[in-house]
C-alpha cells in the first residue's frame, strides 16, 4: 500500500500532529502571489448555505479554514470537524477553542461516516480525498449523508502543482522517480471519480504561484514530506546547494501552483 493511503502511517507518522502540515502551509502563507488567501477563497463557496446549515468537514487538519474565517461564520451554523488522526483533531481544537465558537470534534474515517442519511447541508474534503484508500466508498458515504441539494466541496491540486519542486527531487534522487502525493485524486482526474455519484459538478481553480526568497521554508517543506526518508543526506545537501545557487543568481525561487476545488451538488 502507498504511504499516501496507508491509514496507519497517516495517523501515527505523517499526521500524528500538525507539524508536517504546518510546515507546508507556512510556505504558501508567506510567499504566495495571490493575496486573497486560499482559505478565504474556499470559504466563499459556503456563503450560499442556509443560516442554520449543518456542515461536516472530513480531514479537517488543524482547522485553518475555520480559524481564518471565524468572523464570517453565521451564528446558526452547526459545524462538525473530523479527522482520522487524534493528533490533528487536537491541533484543530487548540486553534478554535480560543475563538469561543462552539464546534464539535470527531475522529471519523471518511469511508464510514457515523451519521444518518441526509444529515448535512455541506461536506468539505479539503486536500484529503487522495489519502482515502477506497475513494468510491468514501464518496458514496458523503453523498449518503448530504441532504438533497447539499454540496460536497472537495479541494485538491493539479498534476503540475509545484512542478519545480518535483523536478528538484528528480535531479538529486538516485532512482530518478518521484510520485506526487495527490496523483490518485487531482483536478484532472477527480471529475470522472465524482461523476458516478453527482450529476452537477463545478470545477474552480485558484490562481496562485510562489516566489520564495528564503531557503529554510523550502527545506522545511521538503522535510515534512512523506518520501523525504528516501533521500540521503548527500542528496538533501545537493538539493540545498542547488537552491542556494538559484536564489543567489535570481534573487527569488519560482514555484508554480495549480490548486482548486470541485463543488458537487446532490
PDB file of N, CA and C in Angstrom, residues 109-145:
ATOM      1  N   UNK A 109     -13.458   8.143   9.997  1.00  0.00           N
ATOM      2  CA  UNK A 109     -12.916   7.617   8.743  1.00  0.00           C
ATOM      3  C   UNK A 109     -13.933   7.945   7.651  1.00  0.00           C
ATOM      4  N   UNK A 110     -13.506   8.641   6.622  1.00  0.00           N
ATOM      5  CA  UNK A 110     -14.422   9.072   5.560  1.00  0.00           C
ATOM      6  C   UNK A 110     -15.097   7.906   4.859  1.00  0.00           C
ATOM      7  N   UNK A 111     -14.550   6.722   4.989  1.00  0.00           N
ATOM      8  CA  UNK A 111     -15.141   5.545   4.346  1.00  0.00           C
ATOM      9  C   UNK A 111     -16.328   4.991   5.131  1.00  0.00           C
ATOM     10  N   UNK A 112     -16.533   5.498   6.348  1.00  0.00           N
ATOM     11  CA  UNK A 112     -17.645   5.035   7.192  1.00  0.00           C
ATOM     12  C   UNK A 112     -18.082   6.179   8.096  1.00  0.00           C
ATOM     13  N   UNK A 113     -18.907   7.053   7.574  1.00  0.00           N
ATOM     14  CA  UNK A 113     -19.318   8.255   8.297  1.00  0.00           C
ATOM     15  C   UNK A 113     -20.471   7.897   9.237  1.00  0.00           C
ATOM     16  N   UNK A 114     -20.317   8.112  10.540  1.00  0.00           N
ATOM     17  CA  UNK A 114     -21.314   7.649  11.530  1.00  0.00           C
ATOM     18  C   UNK A 114     -22.505   8.586  11.701  1.00  0.00           C
ATOM     19  N   UNK A 115     -23.123   8.942  10.592  1.00  0.00           N
ATOM     20  CA  UNK A 115     -24.305   9.815  10.650  1.00  0.00           C
ATOM     21  C   UNK A 115     -25.397   9.255   9.752  1.00  0.00           C
ATOM     22  N   UNK A 116     -26.635   9.620  10.054  1.00  0.00           N
ATOM     23  CA  UNK A 116     -27.773   9.143   9.284  1.00  0.00           C
ATOM     24  C   UNK A 116     -27.805   9.772   7.896  1.00  0.00           C
ATOM     25  N   UNK A 117     -28.573   9.173   7.021  1.00  0.00           N
ATOM     26  CA  UNK A 117     -28.777   9.707   5.680  1.00  0.00           C
ATOM     27  C   UNK A 117     -29.300  11.142   5.760  1.00  0.00           C
ATOM     28  N   UNK A 118     -28.859  11.961   4.830  1.00  0.00           N
ATOM     29  CA  UNK A 118     -29.380  13.322   4.638  1.00  0.00           C
ATOM     30  C   UNK A 118     -29.273  14.168   5.903  1.00  0.00           C
ATOM     31  N   UNK A 119     -28.096  14.168   6.506  1.00  0.00           N
ATOM     32  CA  UNK A 119     -27.861  14.929   7.737  1.00  0.00           C
ATOM     33  C   UNK A 119     -27.292  16.317   7.475  1.00  0.00           C
ATOM     34  N   UNK A 120     -26.435  16.454   6.462  1.00  0.00           N
ATOM     35  CA  UNK A 120     -25.648  17.680   6.305  1.00  0.00           C
ATOM     36  C   UNK A 120     -26.011  18.474   5.042  1.00  0.00           C
ATOM     37  N   UNK A 121     -25.903  19.788   5.185  1.00  0.00           N
ATOM     38  CA  UNK A 121     -26.082  20.681   4.034  1.00  0.00           C
ATOM     39  C   UNK A 121     -24.809  20.766   3.200  1.00  0.00           C
ATOM     40  N   UNK A 122     -23.662  20.513   3.818  1.00  0.00           N
ATOM     41  CA  UNK A 122     -22.390  20.552   3.100  1.00  0.00           C
ATOM     42  C   UNK A 122     -21.396  19.615   3.771  1.00  0.00           C
ATOM     43  N   UNK A 123     -20.584  18.979   2.946  1.00  0.00           N
ATOM     44  CA  UNK A 123     -19.442  18.190   3.418  1.00  0.00           C
ATOM     45  C   UNK A 123     -18.208  18.747   2.731  1.00  0.00           C
ATOM     46  N   UNK A 124     -17.180  19.000   3.506  1.00  0.00           N
ATOM     47  CA  UNK A 124     -15.930  19.561   2.987  1.00  0.00           C
ATOM     48  C   UNK A 124     -14.836  18.507   3.078  1.00  0.00           C
ATOM     49  N   UNK A 125     -14.121  18.334   1.979  1.00  0.00           N
ATOM     50  CA  UNK A 125     -12.961  17.441   1.946  1.00  0.00           C
ATOM     51  C   UNK A 125     -11.812  18.261   1.369  1.00  0.00           C
ATOM     52  N   UNK A 126     -11.067  18.891   2.250  1.00  0.00           N
ATOM     53  CA  UNK A 126     -10.034  19.863   1.844  1.00  0.00           C
ATOM     54  C   UNK A 126      -8.677  19.163   1.717  1.00  0.00           C
ATOM     55  N   UNK A 127      -8.264  18.922   0.489  1.00  0.00           N
ATOM     56  CA  UNK A 127      -6.980  18.272   0.220  1.00  0.00           C
ATOM     57  C   UNK A 127      -6.843  16.967   1.012  1.00  0.00           C
ATOM     58  N   UNK A 128      -7.843  16.089   0.903  1.00  0.00           N
ATOM     59  CA  UNK A 128      -7.753  14.845   1.665  1.00  0.00           C
ATOM     60  C   UNK A 128      -8.243  13.605   0.932  1.00  0.00           C
ATOM     61  N   UNK A 129      -9.028  13.743  -0.124  1.00  0.00           N
ATOM     62  CA  UNK A 129      -9.570  12.559  -0.783  1.00  0.00           C
ATOM     63  C   UNK A 129      -8.478  11.673  -1.382  1.00  0.00           C
ATOM     64  N   UNK A 130      -7.331  12.268  -1.733  1.00  0.00           N
ATOM     65  CA  UNK A 130      -6.248  11.430  -2.278  1.00  0.00           C
ATOM     66  C   UNK A 130      -5.596  10.567  -1.199  1.00  0.00           C
ATOM     67  N   UNK A 131      -5.957  10.774   0.063  1.00  0.00           N
ATOM     68  CA  UNK A 131      -5.452   9.928   1.146  1.00  0.00           C
ATOM     69  C   UNK A 131      -6.386   8.748   1.466  1.00  0.00           C
ATOM     70  N   UNK A 132      -7.551   8.693   0.853  1.00  0.00           N
ATOM     71  CA  UNK A 132      -8.548   7.676   1.201  1.00  0.00           C
ATOM     72  C   UNK A 132      -8.298   6.396   0.405  1.00  0.00           C
ATOM     73  N   UNK A 133      -8.141   5.257   1.057  1.00  0.00           N
ATOM     74  CA  UNK A 133      -7.877   4.005   0.336  1.00  0.00           C
ATOM     75  C   UNK A 133      -8.987   3.625  -0.647  1.00  0.00           C
ATOM     76  N   UNK A 134     -10.244   3.680  -0.187  1.00  0.00           N
ATOM     77  CA  UNK A 134     -11.378   3.323  -1.039  1.00  0.00           C
ATOM     78  C   UNK A 134     -12.186   4.597  -1.300  1.00  0.00           C
ATOM     79  N   UNK A 135     -11.774   5.337  -2.320  1.00  0.00           N
ATOM     80  CA  UNK A 135     -12.405   6.634  -2.600  1.00  0.00           C
ATOM     81  C   UNK A 135     -13.867   6.493  -3.032  1.00  0.00           C
ATOM     82  N   UNK A 136     -14.217   5.543  -3.910  1.00  0.00           N
ATOM     83  CA  UNK A 136     -15.643   5.406  -4.258  1.00  0.00           C
ATOM     84  C   UNK A 136     -16.528   5.177  -3.037  1.00  0.00           C
ATOM     85  N   UNK A 137     -16.033   4.397  -2.086  1.00  0.00           N
ATOM     86  CA  UNK A 137     -16.814   4.155  -0.868  1.00  0.00           C
ATOM     87  C   UNK A 137     -16.986   5.444  -0.074  1.00  0.00           C
ATOM     88  N   UNK A 138     -15.918   6.230   0.033  1.00  0.00           N
ATOM     89  CA  UNK A 138     -15.990   7.489   0.772  1.00  0.00           C
ATOM     90  C   UNK A 138     -16.926   8.481   0.086  1.00  0.00           C
ATOM     91  N   UNK A 139     -16.844   8.556  -1.234  1.00  0.00           N
ATOM     92  CA  UNK A 139     -17.709   9.492  -1.969  1.00  0.00           C
ATOM     93  C   UNK A 139     -19.167   9.078  -1.842  1.00  0.00           C
ATOM     94  N   UNK A 140     -19.419   7.767  -1.873  1.00  0.00           N
ATOM     95  CA  UNK A 140     -20.788   7.273  -1.675  1.00  0.00           C
ATOM     96  C   UNK A 140     -21.293   7.628  -0.281  1.00  0.00           C
ATOM     97  N   UNK A 141     -20.417   7.531   0.725  1.00  0.00           N
ATOM     98  CA  UNK A 141     -20.785   7.897   2.084  1.00  0.00           C
ATOM     99  C   UNK A 141     -21.099   9.390   2.184  1.00  0.00           C
ATOM    100  N   UNK A 142     -20.288  10.198   1.513  1.00  0.00           N
ATOM    101  CA  UNK A 142     -20.524  11.649   1.517  1.00  0.00           C
ATOM    102  C   UNK A 142     -21.888  11.961   0.901  1.00  0.00           C
ATOM    103  N   UNK A 143     -22.152  11.346  -0.225  1.00  0.00           N
ATOM    104  CA  UNK A 143     -23.443  11.577  -0.869  1.00  0.00           C
ATOM    105  C   UNK A 143     -24.590  11.142   0.041  1.00  0.00           C
ATOM    106  N   UNK A 144     -24.421  10.021   0.709  1.00  0.00           N
ATOM    107  CA  UNK A 144     -25.473   9.494   1.579  1.00  0.00           C
ATOM    108  C   UNK A 144     -25.838  10.471   2.689  1.00  0.00           C
ATOM    109  N   UNK A 145     -24.832  11.091   3.320  1.00  0.00           N
ATOM    110  CA  UNK A 145     -25.116  11.965   4.469  1.00  0.00           C
ATOM    111  C   UNK A 145     -25.486  13.383   4.058  1.00  0.00           C
TER     112      UNK A 145
END
